[in-house]
Amino acid sequence: KQEVTQIPAALSVPEGENLVLNCSFTDSAIYNLQWFRQDPGKGLTSLLLIQSSQREQTSGRLNASLDKSSGRSTLYIAASQPGDSATYLCAVIPSASKIIFGSGTRLSIRP
Amino acid sequence: DAGVIQSPRHEVTEMGQEVTLRCKPISGHDYLFWYRQTMMRGLELLIYFNNNVPIDDSGMPEDRFSAKMPNASFSTLKIQPSEPRDSAVYFCASRHGTGGREQYFGPGTRLTVT
């Protein structure tokens, strides 16, 4: 059974720092991996989707990597800003239509 | 496109009442998903449809939950009778095609059952 783990559960860093959020999964046979952002009381916003054949994806200050063999993905945020404060969810897509979410990392950027 | 639309955004009801949550997917998307989010269990997939047909409802917690998709632009998730432990945020998402495509989420419906 696929399990998705995100550590730490919460992270607080000062503005301007680069940071890495971690996601691990137990079954390397995945279709895709997707990172989401969720603001308090809001829905999910897709940040990056990495297909199983890819190693990384970049969008602006965000870079997500995928290492299927080790069951890991990271989300790198460069030059963090207070507006980056949110919960970041990693989701593994083990088949064409299933999606399994991690419990998220609650990120707080201190001004 | 307006994105995935869910209604109501908030619902407060008493235990035992019927609750109906509604979703309008993005036009042209052929997959629709219903999720539930709680602090204890995180985000869970309840059921998904492909071309209006339910494909996998193994995540539906019990028979009190049912979902329908009468046409490509509308889906409902019904809880009858509702219980306090059903209190959660329910998300609807849609996607076009399989696998390599992104899911787009609605804003969610926050359900409180007292």
Coordinates of C-alpha atoms in Angstrom, one line a residue, chain A:
Chain A
K1 CA 0.0 0.0 0.0
Q2 CA 1.4 3.4 -1.0
E3 CA 2.1 5.7 1.8
V4 CA 3.2 9.3 1.5
T5 CA 5.1 11.1 4.2
Q6 CA 6.0 14.7 4.6
I7 CA 8.5 15.8 7.2
P8 CA 8.6 18.2 8.9
A9 CA 5.0 18.8 9.7
A10 CA 5.7 22.5 10.3
L11 CA 8.6 24.8 9.4
S12 CA 9.3 28.4 10.2
V13 CA 12.1 30.3 8.5
P14 CA 13.1 34.0 8.1
E15 CA 12.2 35.8 4.9
G16 CA 14.8 35.5 2.1
E17 CA 16.1 32.0 3.0
N18 CA 16.1 29.2 0.5
L19 CA 14.3 26.1 1.8
V20 CA 13.5 22.5 1.0
L21 CA 10.4 20.5 1.7
N22 CA 10.6 16.8 1.7
C23 CA 8.2 14.1 0.6
S24 CA 8.8 10.3 0.7
F25 CA 6.7 7.5 -0.7
T26 CA 6.9 3.8 -0.1
D27 CA 6.2 2.4 -3.6
S28 CA 8.4 3.6 -6.4
A29 CA 5.9 2.5 -9.1
I30 CA 4.2 5.8 -9.5
Y31 CA 2.7 7.5 -12.5
N32 CA 3.3 11.1 -11.5
L33 CA 3.9 13.3 -8.4
Q34 CA 2.3 16.6 -7.8
W35 CA 2.9 19.4 -5.3
F36 CA 0.1 21.6 -4.1
R37 CA -0.3 24.7 -2.0
Q38 CA -3.2 25.2 0.4
D39 CA -3.9 28.5 2.1
P40 CA -5.9 28.4 5.3
G41 CA -9.6 27.8 4.6
K42 CA -8.9 27.6 0.9
G43 CA -8.7 24.9 -1.8
L44 CA -5.6 23.4 -3.3
T45 CA -3.5 25.1 -5.9
S46 CA -1.3 22.9 -8.1
L47 CA 2.3 24.1 -8.1
L48 CA 4.2 21.5 -10.1
L49 CA 3.5 18.2 -11.7
I50 CA 6.4 15.8 -12.3
Q51 CA 5.8 12.9 -14.6
S52 CA 7.5 9.6 -13.8
S53 CA 10.0 10.0 -16.6
Q54 CA 11.1 13.4 -15.4
R55 CA 13.6 14.3 -12.7
E56 CA 12.5 17.8 -12.0
Q57 CA 10.2 20.7 -12.8
T58 CA 10.7 24.4 -12.3
S59 CA 8.3 27.3 -12.0
G60 CA 9.6 30.6 -11.0
R61 CA 11.2 30.3 -7.6
L62 CA 10.0 26.7 -7.2
N63 CA 11.9 23.6 -8.2
A64 CA 10.6 20.1 -7.6
S65 CA 12.7 17.0 -8.0
L66 CA 11.8 13.4 -8.2
D67 CA 13.9 10.3 -7.4
K68 CA 11.6 7.3 -7.9
S69 CA 14.3 4.8 -6.9
S70 CA 14.7 6.2 -3.5
G71 CA 11.1 7.2 -3.1
R72 CA 11.7 10.8 -2.6
S73 CA 10.7 14.2 -3.9
T74 CA 11.7 17.7 -2.8
L75 CA 10.2 21.1 -3.3
Y76 CA 12.8 23.8 -3.3
I77 CA 11.7 27.4 -2.7
A78 CA 14.3 30.1 -3.4
A79 CA 14.4 33.5 -1.7
S80 CA 11.3 32.8 0.4
Q81 CA 8.7 35.5 1.0
P82 CA 5.9 36.0 3.6
G83 CA 3.4 35.2 0.8
D84 CA 4.8 31.7 0.5
S85 CA 3.4 30.9 3.9
A86 CA 0.9 28.1 3.4
T87 CA 0.6 24.3 3.7
Y88 CA 2.4 22.4 1.0
L89 CA 1.1 19.0 0.0
C90 CA 2.8 16.3 -1.9
A91 CA 0.6 13.9 -3.8
V92 CA 1.6 10.7 -5.4
I93 CA -0.3 9.5 -8.4
P94 CA 0.2 5.7 -8.5
S95 CA -2.1 5.0 -11.4
A96 CA -4.0 6.9 -14.1
S97 CA -6.6 8.2 -11.8
K98 CA -5.7 7.6 -8.1
I99 CA -4.0 10.2 -6.0
I100 CA -2.6 9.8 -2.5
F101 CA -1.8 12.9 -0.5
G102 CA 0.8 13.4 2.2
S103 CA -0.2 15.1 5.4
G104 CA 1.5 18.4 4.4
T105 CA 4.1 20.7 5.7
R106 CA 2.9 24.0 7.2
L107 CA 5.3 26.6 6.2
S108 CA 5.6 30.0 7.9
I109 CA 7.9 32.7 6.5
R110 CA 8.8 35.3 9.1
P111 CA 9.2 38.9 7.8

